[in-house]
Coordinates of C-alpha atoms in Angstrom, one line a residue:
M1212 CA 0.9 11.2 -2.4
T1213 CA 0.8 8.6 0.2
V1214 CA -0.5 5.8 -0.7
K1215 CA -2.2 3.8 1.9
Y1216 CA -1.4 0.1 0.8
E1217 CA -4.2 -2.6 1.7
S1218 CA -4.4 -6.5 2.8
H1219 CA -7.2 -9.0 2.8
G1220 CA -6.6 -12.0 4.1
L1221 CA -3.5 -13.5 4.5
P1222 CA -2.3 -16.1 1.4
L1223 CA 0.2 -17.9 3.6
D1224 CA -2.7 -19.0 5.8
E1225 CA -5.5 -21.7 5.2
Y1226 CA -8.4 -19.7 3.3
Q1227 CA -12.0 -20.4 2.4
L1228 CA -13.5 -19.3 -0.3
S1229 CA -16.3 -17.2 -0.1
R1230 CA -19.6 -16.8 -2.2
A1231 CA -17.9 -13.3 -3.2
D1232 CA -14.9 -14.9 -4.4
H1233 CA -17.1 -17.8 -6.6
R1234 CA -19.2 -14.8 -8.0
R1235 CA -15.9 -12.8 -8.7
Q1236 CA -14.0 -15.8 -10.4
S1237 CA -17.5 -17.0 -12.1
E1238 CA -17.2 -13.1 -13.7
A1239 CA -14.0 -13.3 -14.7
D1240 CA -14.8 -16.4 -16.8
E1241 CA -17.6 -15.0 -18.6
I1242 CA -15.8 -11.8 -19.4
A1243 CA -12.8 -14.2 -20.9
A1244 CA -15.3 -16.2 -23.1
W1245 CA -16.7 -13.1 -24.2
V1246 CA -13.7 -11.6 -25.4
E1247 CA -12.7 -14.8 -26.9
R1248 CA -15.9 -14.8 -28.7
Q1249 CA -15.7 -11.3 -30.3
V1250 CA -11.7 -12.0 -31.2
A1251 CA -12.3 -14.6 -32.7
K1252 CA -15.2 -13.2 -34.9
A1253 CA -13.1 -9.9 -35.6
P1254 CA -11.7 -9.9 -39.1
P1255 CA -7.7 -10.6 -39.3
W1256 CA -5.1 -7.7 -39.4
S1257 CA -3.3 -6.4 -42.9
E1258 CA -0.2 -5.8 -42.3
E1259 CA -0.2 -2.2 -41.8
Q1260 CA -2.3 -2.4 -39.3
Y1261 CA -0.2 -4.4 -37.8
Q1262 CA 2.6 -1.9 -38.2
R1263 CA 1.1 1.2 -37.0
V1264 CA 0.0 -0.9 -33.7
Q1265 CA 3.3 -2.0 -32.8
A1266 CA 5.1 1.7 -33.8
M1267 CA 2.6 2.9 -31.5
L1268 CA 3.8 0.1 -28.6
D1269 CA 7.2 0.7 -29.4
G1270 CA 7.2 4.1 -28.3
H1271 CA 5.7 3.2 -25.0
T1272 CA 8.7 3.1 -22.2
A1273 CA 7.5 0.6 -18.4
P1274 CA 7.8 3.2 -15.4
P1275 CA 10.9 2.3 -14.3
P1276 CA 11.0 -0.4 -11.6
W1277 CA 10.8 1.4 -8.3
E1278 CA 7.4 2.7 -9.3
Y1279 CA 6.5 -0.9 -8.5
M1280 CA 5.3 -3.0 -5.4
R1281 CA 5.3 -6.6 -5.2
W1282 CA 2.6 -8.5 -3.6
R1283 CA 1.9 -11.7 -1.7
V1284 CA -1.1 -13.4 -3.5
R1285 CA -3.4 -15.8 -3.5
L1286 CA -5.3 -17.3 -6.7
Y1287 CA -8.8 -18.7 -7.0
C1288 CA -7.0 -21.8 -7.5
G1289 CA -5.4 -21.7 -4.8
H1290 CA -1.7 -20.8 -5.2
I1291 CA 0.8 -18.5 -4.1
Q1292 CA 2.1 -16.4 -6.2
E1293 CA 4.1 -12.7 -5.8
I1294 CA 2.9 -10.1 -8.2
E1295 CA 3.9 -6.3 -9.4
R1296 CA 1.3 -3.7 -9.4
H1297 CA 2.4 -0.4 -9.9
C1298 CA 2.9 1.8 -7.0
R1299 CA -0.3 3.7 -6.7
D1300 CA -2.3 0.9 -6.5
A1301 CA -3.5 0.3 -3.1
R1302 CA -4.9 -3.0 -3.8
P1303 CA -3.6 -5.7 -6.5
D1304 CA -6.6 -6.8 -7.6
R1305 CA -8.7 -3.4 -8.7
D1306 CA -8.3 -1.5 -12.0
T1307 CA -5.7 -4.5 -13.0
Q1308 CA -6.4 -7.7 -15.3
D1309 CA -6.5 -11.0 -13.9
T1310 CA -3.7 -12.8 -13.1
R1311 CA -2.9 -15.9 -14.7
C1312 CA -1.4 -18.9 -12.3
S1313 CA 1.4 -19.6 -13.2
E1314 CA 1.2 -23.3 -11.7
C1315 CA -1.9 -24.8 -12.6
G1316 CA -2.6 -22.1 -15.6
K1317 CA -5.8 -21.2 -15.0
D1318 CA -6.3 -18.1 -16.4
P1319 CA -7.9 -16.0 -15.1
A1320 CA -7.4 -16.8 -12.0
V1321 CA -8.7 -13.7 -9.7
I1322 CA -7.1 -13.2 -6.1
V1323 CA -8.5 -14.2 -3.4
A1324 CA -6.6 -12.7 -1.1
F1325 CA -2.8 -10.2 -0.6
E1326 CA -0.4 -8.6 1.3
V1327 CA 2.0 -5.9 -0.1
I1328 CA 5.5 -7.7 0.5
G1329 CA 7.3 -4.2 -0.4
A1330 CA 9.2 -2.0 -3.4
V1331 CA 10.6 -3.7 -5.8
A1332 CA 13.9 -1.8 -6.7
E1333 CA 15.3 1.5 -4.8
P1334 CA 14.7 4.6 -6.3
P1335 CA 18.5 5.6 -7.7
K1336 CA 19.9 7.8 -5.4
A1337 CA 20.2 12.2 -6.4
P1338 CA 23.7 12.6 -7.6
K1339 CA 25.7 15.0 -5.1
A1340 CA 26.1 18.1 -6.5
P1341 CA 29.6 18.9 -6.3
K1342 CA 30.5 22.0 -3.4
A1343 CA 32.0 25.2 -5.1
P1344 CA 35.1 26.5 -3.7
K1345 CA 34.1 29.0 -1.3
A1346 CA 35.6 32.6 -2.9
P1347 CA 36.8 34.8 -0.2
K1348 CA 34.6 38.1 0.6
T1349 CA 34.7 41.0 -1.0
N1350 CA 33.1 44.5 -0.1
S1351 CA 29.7 43.9 -2.0
Q1352 CA 29.3 40.3 -0.5
N1353 CA 30.1 41.8 3.2
T1354 CA 26.9 44.1 2.7
A1355 CA 24.4 41.5 3.1
S1356 CA 25.2 41.3 6.9
R1357 CA 23.9 44.6 7.0
P1358 CA 20.1 44.6 7.6
G1359 CA 18.2 45.2 4.8
R1360 CA 20.6 44.2 2.3
T1361 CA 20.8 41.4 0.1
S1362 CA 23.0 39.4 -2.1
R1363 CA 23.0 37.6 -4.8
R1364 CA 23.2 34.0 -4.9
T1365 CA 25.4 32.6 -7.8
K1366 CA 23.8 29.7 -10.4
A1367 CA 25.9 27.2 -8.8
D1368 CA 24.5 28.1 -5.7
L1369 CA 20.7 27.6 -6.7
E1370 CA 21.9 24.3 -8.8
A1371 CA 23.5 23.2 -5.1
E1372 CA 20.5 23.9 -3.0
N1373 CA 18.0 22.7 -5.9
S1374 CA 20.0 19.2 -6.0
A1375 CA 19.8 19.0 -2.2
L1376 CA 16.2 19.6 -1.7
R1377 CA 15.2 17.0 -4.3
A1378 CA 17.6 14.7 -3.1
E1379 CA 15.6 15.5 0.5
I1380 CA 12.4 15.1 -0.8
E1381 CA 13.0 11.2 -2.6
R1382 CA 14.7 10.6 1.2
L1383 CA 10.8 11.5 2.6
R1384 CA 8.9 10.2 -0.5
R1385 CA 10.7 6.6 0.2
S1386 CA 10.4 6.5 4.3
D1387 CA 6.4 7.5 3.2
T1388 CA 6.5 3.7 1.5
K1389 CA 8.3 1.7 4.3

C-alpha cells in the first residue's frame, strides 16, 4: 500500500486564516465543550471499572516508530509544531484528535497548514540469512540439469530465499515512502 502524502499551505510561511479555518476551530471548541459537559455529568467510576479499563489499555501495544511520519504543522493559534501520525494517514488533520499547542496551551487547536517531513525512524534491517555451505553434487543432483527433471530444494535453501525476498520487499517499501 503506497500512501501519497498531501500538503496544505506552507507552515513556515505567513498564513492568513480562512473562514473555513475559523469554522473548523469553532466546531472543535464546541465539541470539546460538549465532551467536558458530558464527562462532568457522568457518575464516577468504581475501582473495579477503572481496573478493567486499565487492563484493556495495558494489553495495547503502540505501533513501532518506523510506522509513524513526522509532520510540520501550523496551528490555528499561529504556532508551528512537529507532530507524528501513523504512516497510513495521508494528512495529519483527518480522522485524528485535534492538537494541543505546546506553546500557548490552546486546546483544541486545529491544524491549518501542514507538510510531511519524513519517517520518524527507519525500519530495522532484515537479518541476513547465513549462507549454507555448498555440498558437492551427487548423481541425483546432477539429474536436475537434464530436461524434465527437477531437484528438491532443502529447507535451508527455501528459508534463505524467503529471507532475501522479505528484505527486497522491505527495501522497496522504504524507497516507495521516500
